[in-house]
Coordinates of C-alpha atoms and ligand atoms in Angstrom, one line a residue:
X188 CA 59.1 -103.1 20.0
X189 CA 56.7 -103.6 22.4
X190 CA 58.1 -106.9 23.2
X191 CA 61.3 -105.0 24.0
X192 CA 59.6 -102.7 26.6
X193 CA 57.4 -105.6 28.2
X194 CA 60.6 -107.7 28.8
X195 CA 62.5 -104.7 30.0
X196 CA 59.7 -104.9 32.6
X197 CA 59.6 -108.1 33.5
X198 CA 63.3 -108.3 33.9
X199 CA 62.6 -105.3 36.8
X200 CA 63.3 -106.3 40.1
X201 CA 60.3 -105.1 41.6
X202 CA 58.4 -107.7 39.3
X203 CA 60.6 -110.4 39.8
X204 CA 60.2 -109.9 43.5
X205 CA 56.3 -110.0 42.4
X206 CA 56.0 -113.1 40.8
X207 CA 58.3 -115.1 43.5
X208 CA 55.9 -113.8 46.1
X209 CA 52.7 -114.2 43.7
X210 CA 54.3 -118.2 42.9
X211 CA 55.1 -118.6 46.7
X212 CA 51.9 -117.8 48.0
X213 CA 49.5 -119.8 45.6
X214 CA 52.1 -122.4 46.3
X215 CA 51.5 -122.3 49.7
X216 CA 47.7 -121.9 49.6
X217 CA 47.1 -124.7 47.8
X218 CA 48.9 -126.9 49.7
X219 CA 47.3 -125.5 52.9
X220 CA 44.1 -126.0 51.1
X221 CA 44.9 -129.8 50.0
X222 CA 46.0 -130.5 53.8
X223 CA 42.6 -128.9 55.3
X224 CA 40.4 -131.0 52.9
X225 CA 42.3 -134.1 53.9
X226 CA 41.6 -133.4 56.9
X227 CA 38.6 -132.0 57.1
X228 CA 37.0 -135.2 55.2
X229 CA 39.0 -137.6 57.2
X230 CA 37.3 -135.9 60.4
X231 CA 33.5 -136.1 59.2
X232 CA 34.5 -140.0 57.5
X233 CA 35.7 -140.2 61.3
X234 CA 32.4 -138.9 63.0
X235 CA 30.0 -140.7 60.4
X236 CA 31.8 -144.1 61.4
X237 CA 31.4 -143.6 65.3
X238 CA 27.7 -142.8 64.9
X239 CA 27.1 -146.2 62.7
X240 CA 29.3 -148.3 65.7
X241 CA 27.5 -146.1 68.4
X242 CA 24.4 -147.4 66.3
X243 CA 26.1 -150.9 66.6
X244 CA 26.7 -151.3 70.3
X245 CA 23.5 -149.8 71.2
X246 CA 21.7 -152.6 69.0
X247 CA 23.8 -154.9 70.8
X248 CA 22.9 -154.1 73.9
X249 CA 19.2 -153.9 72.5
X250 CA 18.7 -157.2 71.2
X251 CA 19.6 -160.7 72.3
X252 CA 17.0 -162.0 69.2
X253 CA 15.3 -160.7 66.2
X254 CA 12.1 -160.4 67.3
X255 CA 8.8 -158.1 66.7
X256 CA 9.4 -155.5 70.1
X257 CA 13.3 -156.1 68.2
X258 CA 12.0 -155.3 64.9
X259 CA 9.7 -152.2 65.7
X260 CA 12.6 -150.6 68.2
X261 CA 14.7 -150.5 64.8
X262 CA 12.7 -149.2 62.7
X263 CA 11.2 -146.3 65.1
X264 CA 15.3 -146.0 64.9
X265 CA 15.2 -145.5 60.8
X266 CA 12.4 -143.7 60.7
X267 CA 14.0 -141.3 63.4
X268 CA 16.4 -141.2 61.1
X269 CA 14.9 -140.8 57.5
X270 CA 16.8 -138.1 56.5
X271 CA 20.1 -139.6 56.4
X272 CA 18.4 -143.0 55.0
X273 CA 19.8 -145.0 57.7
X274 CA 19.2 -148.6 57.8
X275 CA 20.2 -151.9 59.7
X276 CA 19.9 -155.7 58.3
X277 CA 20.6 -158.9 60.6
X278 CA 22.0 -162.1 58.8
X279 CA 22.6 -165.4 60.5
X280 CA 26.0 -167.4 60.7
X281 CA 25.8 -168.8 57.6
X282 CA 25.2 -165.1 55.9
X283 CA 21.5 -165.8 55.0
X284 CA 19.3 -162.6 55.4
X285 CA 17.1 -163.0 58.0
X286 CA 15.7 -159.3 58.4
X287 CA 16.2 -156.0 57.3
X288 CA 14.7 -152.6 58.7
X289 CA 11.5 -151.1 55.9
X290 CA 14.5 -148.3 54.9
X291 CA 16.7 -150.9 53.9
X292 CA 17.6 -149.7 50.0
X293 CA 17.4 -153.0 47.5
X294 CA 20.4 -152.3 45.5
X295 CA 23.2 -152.6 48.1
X296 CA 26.3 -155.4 47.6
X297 CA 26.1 -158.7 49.3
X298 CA 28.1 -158.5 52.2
X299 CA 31.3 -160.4 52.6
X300 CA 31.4 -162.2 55.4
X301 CA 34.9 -164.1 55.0
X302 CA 37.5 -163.0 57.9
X303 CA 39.7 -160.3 57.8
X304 CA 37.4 -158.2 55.5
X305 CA 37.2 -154.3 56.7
X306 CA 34.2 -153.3 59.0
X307 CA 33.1 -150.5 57.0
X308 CA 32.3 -150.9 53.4
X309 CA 31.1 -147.8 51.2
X310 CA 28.5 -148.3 48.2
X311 CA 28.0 -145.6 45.3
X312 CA 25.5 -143.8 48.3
X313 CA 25.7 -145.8 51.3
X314 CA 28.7 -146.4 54.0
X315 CA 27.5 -149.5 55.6
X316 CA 29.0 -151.4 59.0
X317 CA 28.8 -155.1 59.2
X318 CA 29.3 -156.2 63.1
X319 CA 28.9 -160.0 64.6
X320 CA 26.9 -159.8 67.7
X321 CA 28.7 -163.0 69.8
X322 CA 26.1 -162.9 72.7
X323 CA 22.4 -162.2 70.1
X324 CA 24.9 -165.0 67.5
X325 CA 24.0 -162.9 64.2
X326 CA 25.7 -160.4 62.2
X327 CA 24.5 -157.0 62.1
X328 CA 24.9 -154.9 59.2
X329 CA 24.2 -150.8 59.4
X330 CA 24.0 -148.2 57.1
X331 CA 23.5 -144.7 55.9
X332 CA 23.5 -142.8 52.9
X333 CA 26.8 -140.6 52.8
X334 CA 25.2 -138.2 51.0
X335 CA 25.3 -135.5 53.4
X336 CA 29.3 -136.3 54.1
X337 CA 29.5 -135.6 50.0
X338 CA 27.8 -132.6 50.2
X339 CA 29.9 -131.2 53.1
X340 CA 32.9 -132.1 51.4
X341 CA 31.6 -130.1 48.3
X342 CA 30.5 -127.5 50.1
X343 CA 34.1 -127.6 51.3
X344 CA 35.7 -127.5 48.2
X345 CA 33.8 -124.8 46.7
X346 CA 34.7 -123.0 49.2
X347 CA 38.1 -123.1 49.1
X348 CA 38.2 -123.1 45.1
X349 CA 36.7 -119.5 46.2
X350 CA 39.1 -118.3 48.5
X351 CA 41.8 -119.9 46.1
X352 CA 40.3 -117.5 43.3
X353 CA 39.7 -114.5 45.5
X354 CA 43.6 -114.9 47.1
X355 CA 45.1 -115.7 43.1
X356 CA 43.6 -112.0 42.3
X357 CA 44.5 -110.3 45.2
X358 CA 48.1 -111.6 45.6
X359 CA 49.5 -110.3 42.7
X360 CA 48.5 -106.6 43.9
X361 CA 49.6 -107.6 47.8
X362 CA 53.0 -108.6 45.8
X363 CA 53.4 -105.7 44.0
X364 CA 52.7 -103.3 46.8
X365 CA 55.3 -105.5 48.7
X366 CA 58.0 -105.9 46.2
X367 CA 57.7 -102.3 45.7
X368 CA 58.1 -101.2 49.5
X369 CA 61.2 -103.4 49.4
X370 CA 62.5 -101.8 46.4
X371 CA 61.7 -98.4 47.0
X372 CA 65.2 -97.2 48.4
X373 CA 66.9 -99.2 45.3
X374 CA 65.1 -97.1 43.4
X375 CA 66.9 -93.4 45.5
X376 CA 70.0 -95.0 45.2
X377 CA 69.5 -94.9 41.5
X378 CA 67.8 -91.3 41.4
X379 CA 70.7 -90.4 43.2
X380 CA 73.3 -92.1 41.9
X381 CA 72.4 -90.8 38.4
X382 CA 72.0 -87.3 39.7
X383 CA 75.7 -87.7 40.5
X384 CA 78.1 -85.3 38.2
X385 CA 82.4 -85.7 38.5
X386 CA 82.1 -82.1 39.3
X387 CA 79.1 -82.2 41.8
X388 CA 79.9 -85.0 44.1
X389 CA 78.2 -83.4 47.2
X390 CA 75.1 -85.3 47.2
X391 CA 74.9 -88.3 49.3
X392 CA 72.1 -91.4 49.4
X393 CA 70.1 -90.9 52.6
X394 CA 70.1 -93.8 55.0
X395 CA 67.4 -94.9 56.4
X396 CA 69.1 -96.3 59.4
X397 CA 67.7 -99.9 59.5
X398 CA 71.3 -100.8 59.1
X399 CA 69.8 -103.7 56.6
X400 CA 71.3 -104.6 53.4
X401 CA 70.3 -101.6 51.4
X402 CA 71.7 -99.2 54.2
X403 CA 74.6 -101.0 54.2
X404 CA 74.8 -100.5 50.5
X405 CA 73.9 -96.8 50.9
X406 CA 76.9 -96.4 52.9
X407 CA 79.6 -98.5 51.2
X408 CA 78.4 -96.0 48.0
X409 CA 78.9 -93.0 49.8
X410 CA 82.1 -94.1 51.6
X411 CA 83.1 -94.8 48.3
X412 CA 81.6 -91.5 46.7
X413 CA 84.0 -89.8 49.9
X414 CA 86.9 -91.2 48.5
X415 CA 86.4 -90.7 44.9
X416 CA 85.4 -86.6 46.0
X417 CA 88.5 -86.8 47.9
X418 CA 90.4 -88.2 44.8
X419 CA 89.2 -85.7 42.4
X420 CA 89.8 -82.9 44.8
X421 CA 93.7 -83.9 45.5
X422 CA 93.7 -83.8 41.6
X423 CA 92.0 -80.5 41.2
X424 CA 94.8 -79.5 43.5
X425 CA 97.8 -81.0 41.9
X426 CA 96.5 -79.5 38.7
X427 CA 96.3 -76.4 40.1
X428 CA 99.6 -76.6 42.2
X429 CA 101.7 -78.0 38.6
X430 CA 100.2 -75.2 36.3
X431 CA 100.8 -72.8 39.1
X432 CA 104.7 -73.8 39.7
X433 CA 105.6 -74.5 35.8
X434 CA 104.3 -71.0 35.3
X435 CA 107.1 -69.0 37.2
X436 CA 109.8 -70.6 35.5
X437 CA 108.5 -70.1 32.2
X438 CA 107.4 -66.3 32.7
X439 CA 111.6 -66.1 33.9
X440 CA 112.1 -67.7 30.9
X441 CA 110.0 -65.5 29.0
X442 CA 111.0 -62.0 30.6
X443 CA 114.9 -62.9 29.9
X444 CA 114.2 -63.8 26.4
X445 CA 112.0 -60.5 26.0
X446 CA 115.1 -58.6 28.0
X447 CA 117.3 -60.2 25.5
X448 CA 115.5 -58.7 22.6
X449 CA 114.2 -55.3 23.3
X450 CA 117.6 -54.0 22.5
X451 CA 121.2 -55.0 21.4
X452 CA 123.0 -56.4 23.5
X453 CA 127.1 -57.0 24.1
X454 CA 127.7 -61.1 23.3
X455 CA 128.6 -61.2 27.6
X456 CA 124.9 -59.8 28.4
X457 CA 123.5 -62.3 25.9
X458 CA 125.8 -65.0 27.6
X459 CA 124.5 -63.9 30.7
X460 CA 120.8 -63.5 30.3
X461 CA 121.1 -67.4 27.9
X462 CA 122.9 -68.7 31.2
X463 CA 120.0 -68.0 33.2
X464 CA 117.7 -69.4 30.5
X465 CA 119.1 -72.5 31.3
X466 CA 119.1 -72.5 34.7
X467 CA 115.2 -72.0 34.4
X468 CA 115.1 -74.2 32.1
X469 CA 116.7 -76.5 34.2
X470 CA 114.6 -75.9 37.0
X471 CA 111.8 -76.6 34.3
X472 CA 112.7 -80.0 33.6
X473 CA 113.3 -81.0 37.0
X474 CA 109.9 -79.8 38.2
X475 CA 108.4 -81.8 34.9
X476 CA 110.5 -85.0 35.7
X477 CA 108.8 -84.8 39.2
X478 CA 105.2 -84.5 37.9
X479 CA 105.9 -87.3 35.3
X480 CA 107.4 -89.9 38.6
X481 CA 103.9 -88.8 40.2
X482 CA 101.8 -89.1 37.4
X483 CA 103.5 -92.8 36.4
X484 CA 103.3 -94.1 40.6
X485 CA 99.7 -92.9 40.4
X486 CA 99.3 -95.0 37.6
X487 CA 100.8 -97.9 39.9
X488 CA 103.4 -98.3 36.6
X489 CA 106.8 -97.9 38.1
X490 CA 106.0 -100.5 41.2
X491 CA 107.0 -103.6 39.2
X492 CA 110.6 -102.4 38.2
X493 CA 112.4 -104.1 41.6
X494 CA 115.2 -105.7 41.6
X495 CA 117.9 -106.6 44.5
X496 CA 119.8 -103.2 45.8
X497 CA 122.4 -103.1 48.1
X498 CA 120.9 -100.2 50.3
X499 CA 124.3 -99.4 52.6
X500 CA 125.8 -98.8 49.2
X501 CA 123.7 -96.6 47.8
X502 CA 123.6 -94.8 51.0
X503 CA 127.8 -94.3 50.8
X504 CA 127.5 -93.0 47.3
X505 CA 124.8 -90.6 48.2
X506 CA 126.9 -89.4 51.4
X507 CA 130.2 -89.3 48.9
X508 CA 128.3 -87.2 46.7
X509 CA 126.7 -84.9 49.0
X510 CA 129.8 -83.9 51.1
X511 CA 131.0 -80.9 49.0
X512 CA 127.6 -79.3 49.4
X513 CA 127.2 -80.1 52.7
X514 CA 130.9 -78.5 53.6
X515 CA 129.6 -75.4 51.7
X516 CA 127.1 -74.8 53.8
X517 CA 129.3 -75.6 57.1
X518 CA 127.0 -78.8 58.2
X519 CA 129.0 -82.1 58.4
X520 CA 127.1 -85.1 57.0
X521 CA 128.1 -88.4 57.9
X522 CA 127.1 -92.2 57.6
X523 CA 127.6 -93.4 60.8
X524 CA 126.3 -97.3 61.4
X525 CA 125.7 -98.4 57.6
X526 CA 125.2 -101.7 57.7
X527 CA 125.0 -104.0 54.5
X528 CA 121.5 -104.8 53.6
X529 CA 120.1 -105.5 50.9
X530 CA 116.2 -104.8 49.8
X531 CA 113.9 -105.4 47.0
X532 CA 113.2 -102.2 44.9
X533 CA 115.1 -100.6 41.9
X534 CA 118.4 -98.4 41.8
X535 CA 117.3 -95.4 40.3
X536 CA 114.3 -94.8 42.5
X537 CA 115.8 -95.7 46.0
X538 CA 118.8 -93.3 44.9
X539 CA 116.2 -90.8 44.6
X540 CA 114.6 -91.4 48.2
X541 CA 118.2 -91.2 49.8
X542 CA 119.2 -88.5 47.7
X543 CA 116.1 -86.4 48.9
X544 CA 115.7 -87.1 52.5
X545 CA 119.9 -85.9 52.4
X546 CA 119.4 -83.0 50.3
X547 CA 116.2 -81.8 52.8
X548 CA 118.5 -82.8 56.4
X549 CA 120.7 -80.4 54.6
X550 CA 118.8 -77.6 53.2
X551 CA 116.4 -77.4 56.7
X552 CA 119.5 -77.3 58.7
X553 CA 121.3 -74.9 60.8
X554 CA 124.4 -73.7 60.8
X555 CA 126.4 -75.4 61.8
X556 CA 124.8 -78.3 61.7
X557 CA 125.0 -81.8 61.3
X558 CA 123.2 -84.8 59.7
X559 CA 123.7 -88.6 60.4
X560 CA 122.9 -91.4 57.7
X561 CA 122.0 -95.2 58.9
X562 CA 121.2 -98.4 57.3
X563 CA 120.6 -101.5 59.2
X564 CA 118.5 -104.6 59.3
X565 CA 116.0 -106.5 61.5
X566 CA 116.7 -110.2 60.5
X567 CA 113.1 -111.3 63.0
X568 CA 110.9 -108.6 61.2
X569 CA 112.3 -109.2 57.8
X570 CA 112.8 -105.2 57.8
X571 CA 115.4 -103.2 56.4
X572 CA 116.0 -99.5 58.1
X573 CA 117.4 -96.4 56.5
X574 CA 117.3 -93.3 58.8
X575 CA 118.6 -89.8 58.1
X576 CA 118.7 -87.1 60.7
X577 CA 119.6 -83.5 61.4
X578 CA 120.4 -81.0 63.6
X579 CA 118.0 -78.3 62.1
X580 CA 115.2 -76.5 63.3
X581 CA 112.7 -79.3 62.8
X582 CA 108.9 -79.1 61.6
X583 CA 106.6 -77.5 63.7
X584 CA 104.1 -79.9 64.9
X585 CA 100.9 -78.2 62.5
X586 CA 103.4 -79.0 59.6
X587 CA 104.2 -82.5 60.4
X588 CA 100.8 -84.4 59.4
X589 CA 101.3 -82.7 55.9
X590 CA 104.7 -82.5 54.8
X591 CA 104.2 -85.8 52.9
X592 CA 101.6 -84.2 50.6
X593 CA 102.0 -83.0 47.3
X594 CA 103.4 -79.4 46.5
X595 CA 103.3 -78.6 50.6
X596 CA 106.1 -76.7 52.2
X597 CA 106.5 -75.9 55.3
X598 CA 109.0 -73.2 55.5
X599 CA 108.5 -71.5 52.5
X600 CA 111.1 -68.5 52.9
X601 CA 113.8 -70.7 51.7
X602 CA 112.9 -72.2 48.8
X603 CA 114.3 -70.6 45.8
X604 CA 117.9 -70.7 46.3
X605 CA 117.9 -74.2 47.8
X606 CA 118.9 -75.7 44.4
X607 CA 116.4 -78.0 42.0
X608 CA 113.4 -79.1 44.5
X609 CA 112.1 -76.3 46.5
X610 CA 108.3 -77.5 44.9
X611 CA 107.0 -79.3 48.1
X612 CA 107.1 -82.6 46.1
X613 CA 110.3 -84.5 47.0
X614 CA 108.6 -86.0 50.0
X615 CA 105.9 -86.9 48.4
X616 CA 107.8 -88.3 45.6
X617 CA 109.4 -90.2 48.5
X618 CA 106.5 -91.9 50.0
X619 CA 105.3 -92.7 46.4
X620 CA 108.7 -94.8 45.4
X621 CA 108.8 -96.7 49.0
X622 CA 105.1 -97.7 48.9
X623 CA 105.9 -98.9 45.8
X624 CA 108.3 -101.6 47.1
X625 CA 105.7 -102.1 50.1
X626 CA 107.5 -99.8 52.6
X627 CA 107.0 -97.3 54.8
X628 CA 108.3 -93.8 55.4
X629 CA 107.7 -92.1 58.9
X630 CA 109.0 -88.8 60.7
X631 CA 110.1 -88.0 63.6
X632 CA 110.2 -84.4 64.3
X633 CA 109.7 -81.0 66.9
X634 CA 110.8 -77.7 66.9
X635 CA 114.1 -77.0 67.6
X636 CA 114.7 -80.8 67.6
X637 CA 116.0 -81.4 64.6
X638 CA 114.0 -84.1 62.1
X639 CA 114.8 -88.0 61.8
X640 CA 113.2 -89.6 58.7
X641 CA 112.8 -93.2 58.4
X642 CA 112.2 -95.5 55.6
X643 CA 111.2 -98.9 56.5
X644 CA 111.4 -101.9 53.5
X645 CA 111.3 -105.5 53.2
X646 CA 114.4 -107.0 53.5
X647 CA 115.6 -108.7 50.5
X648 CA 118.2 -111.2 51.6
X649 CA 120.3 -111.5 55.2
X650 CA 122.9 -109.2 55.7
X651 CA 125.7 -109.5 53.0
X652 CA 129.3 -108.6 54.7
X653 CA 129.9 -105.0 54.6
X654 CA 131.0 -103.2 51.7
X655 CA 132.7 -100.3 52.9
X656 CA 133.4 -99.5 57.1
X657 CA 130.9 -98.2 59.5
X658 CA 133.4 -95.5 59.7
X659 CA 132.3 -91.8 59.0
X660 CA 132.1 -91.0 55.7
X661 CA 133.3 -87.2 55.4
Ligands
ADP212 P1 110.8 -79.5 49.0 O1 110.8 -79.9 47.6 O2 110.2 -78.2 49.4 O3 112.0 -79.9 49.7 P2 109.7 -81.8 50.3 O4 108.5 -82.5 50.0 O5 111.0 -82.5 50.2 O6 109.6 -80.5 49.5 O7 109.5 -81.3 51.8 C1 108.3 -80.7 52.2 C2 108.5 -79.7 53.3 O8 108.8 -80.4 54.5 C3 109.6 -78.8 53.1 O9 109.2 -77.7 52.3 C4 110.1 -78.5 54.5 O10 109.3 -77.4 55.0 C5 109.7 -79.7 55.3 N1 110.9 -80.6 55.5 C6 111.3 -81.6 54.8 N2 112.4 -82.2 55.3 C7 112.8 -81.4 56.4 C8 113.8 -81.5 57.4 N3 114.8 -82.4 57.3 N4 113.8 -80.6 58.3 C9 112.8 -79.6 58.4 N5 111.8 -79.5 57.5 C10 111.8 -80.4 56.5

């Protein structure tokens, strides 16, 4: 078990973000540390071997031939010079020893004299420098113990095996103390995020306004936080809407039933009060079969049912079917420019879009009145048009932004007696069904203006010749 809760901690962010920085910076401070003692014991090899040819030309210059004022300058030189056992030995052409200074140690290497050789040769202890003098005619060979360069180089080293140490403990507290600053507003948007309740989705994660990746984060969450609140409340609302309309029809139901029953009745009251049963009951059903089209296009389920639908003939069967109502109330409805186009979407829900924006032109209409029905299409934009307006009052301008949502009516006075509907969801069930087949519904509307609706869908194929005339339909 404690295995479980040490990898659950390694596999934490803030340690993984430890350990790269921990790896990265002993990574780089060793390198850095291999490059300085390159260089460092490059530079002092580089110093030592300009004193020793110094040394050389100096000698040069000194001596034309090995002789005793020759012999005591050079060793006053090596004894000068004890400390770093220094030394110089002069051989003739033919590589024979001819003199060395007292200093000179006995177990160096011959030297090689054949060409091409390097000029500075290093013993176990001693870097030496063999020269040819052309103008004394002897080769000179100089030396001095390298024992100091070693210990530099050592002193070097243990220096830096130090600060190698001393940075390999500190850097994994440094890195920790980093990777924790970096992760400290992951770790709010978790607090807060988990704090977060479907019915308490007020909080939001601060932002720190660095506008870096984690603000940017921040805000996507609470953008998305907006829209699920927003979600949820339009819920909360339909709920509350749908339970508040299926109640009236079922307390009509109920009180009729209860009428029906408190007392006998003659079999025309009972006809009577069961006639109105229905109606409600009717009404009841309707409302239902609304709820259900919402419920299903919220699930994105009835979207996929598209076929090809002649639009303009649709539109002449709604008009056909409409007229007797529309005579009733003293309004004359005609389809005045139908032209034949066709779109992609399915019967039964497009009937139900014409059949609504009709039924409203009619219902929010004067008297008299009139309403006009077109369909045409837009062969460049690949659009297909259907446009339905009236004569009525029109939609004051407050209303207009909201009429499309759910259970909102705008003149609520008449809503009742207007038939099935009346709930302040055909519009909406509207806008539902032609985003479903990627189209749009707009509005055009002012008071005392009268309203034009207009539903815009992908056209399906080009105009197909027309199936009944443009003439009015009345
Ligand atoms: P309803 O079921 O009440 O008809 P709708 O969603 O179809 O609901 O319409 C919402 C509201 O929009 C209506 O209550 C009405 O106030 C307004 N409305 C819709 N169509 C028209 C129109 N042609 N003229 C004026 N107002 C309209």
């Amino acid at each position: 078990m404690p295995f479980v809760g040490f990898n659950t901690i390694l596999r934490t962010l803030r340690i993984r973000l430890a350990l790269w920085i921990i790896v990265v910076v002993l990574l780089m401070v060793g390198l850095t540390m291999l490059v300085v003692r390159q260089v460092v014991h490059r530079t002092l090899l580089f110093e030592f071997d300009q004193i020793l040819r110094a040394d050389s030309q100096e000698i040069a210059l000194m001596i034309r031939q090995i002789n005793e004022p020759a012999e005591k300058a050079l060793n006053r030189h090596a004894m000068g010079h004890v400390h770093q056992q220094w030394f110089a030995e002069i051989y003739d052409t033919n590589g024979v020893r001819m003199w060395g200074t007292e200093s000179t140690p006995e177990e160096l290497p011959e030297p090689d004299f054949t060409p091409g050789q390097p000029e500075f040769v290093d013993s176990d202890s001693y870097r030496m420098l063999l020269t040819y003098l052309p103008r004394a005619g002897f080769w000179l060979r100089l030396g001095s113990s390298k024992q100091s360069l070693v210990e530099d180089v050592a002193l070097l080293n243990r220096i830096m095996i130090l600060a190698t140490i001393l940075i390999a403990l500190v850097a994994p507290l440094g890195a920790y103390a980093l990777a924790g600053r970096a992760t400290r507003p992951l770790a709010w948007i978790i607090a807060t995020t988990a704090r977060l309740q479907p019915q308490k989705l007020d909080e939001r994660l601060p932002l720190r306004g660095t506008n870096d990746e984690l603000d940017q984060l921040s805000s996507t969450i609470n953008g998305m936080l907006d829209r699920i609140a927003s979600y949820i409340e339009r819920h909360r609302d339909f709920i509350a809407n749908a339970a508040h309309e299926l109640r009236s029809p079922l307390a009509a139901i109920r009180s009729m039933v209860e009428v029906a029953l408190n007392r006998p009745r003659s079999a025309e009251e009972y006809q009577g009060l069961l006639t109105d049963v229905i109606v409600e009951a009717g009404r009841l059903s309707n409302l239902v079969d609304r709820l259900l089209l919402l419920a299903e296009g919220d699930a994105g389920r009835h979207a996929s049912r598209g076929g090809i639908v002649g639009l303009d003939r649709l539109v002449l069967e709604s008009v056909e079917m409409f007229q007797a109502v529309a005579e009733s109330r003293d309004i004359e409805l005609r389809a005045d420019h139908v032209e034949p186009v066709s779109v992609r979407g399915d019967e039964f829900h497009l009937r139900q879009v014409i059949r609504n924006l009709i039924d409203n032109a009619i219902k929010f209409n004067n008297r008299p009145g009139s309403v006009r029905v077109k369909t045409w299409g837009d062969q460049d934009t690949k659009r297909a048009y259907l446009e339905v307006s009236d004569t009525g009052p029109g939609i004051p301008s407050e209303a207009l932004p909201r009429i499309f949502e759910r259970f909102y009516r705008a003149d609520k006075s008449r809503i009742r007696e207007e038939g099935p509907g009346g709930y302040g969801l055909g519009l909406s069930i509207c806008q539902l069904i032609v985003q479903s087949f990627d189209g749009e519904i707009r509005v055009r509307s002012g008071e005392g203006k009268g309203s034009t609706f207009t539903v815009e869908l992908p056209l399906a194929l080009p105009n197909r010749p027309a199936l009944a005339s443009n003439a009015a339909v009345v």
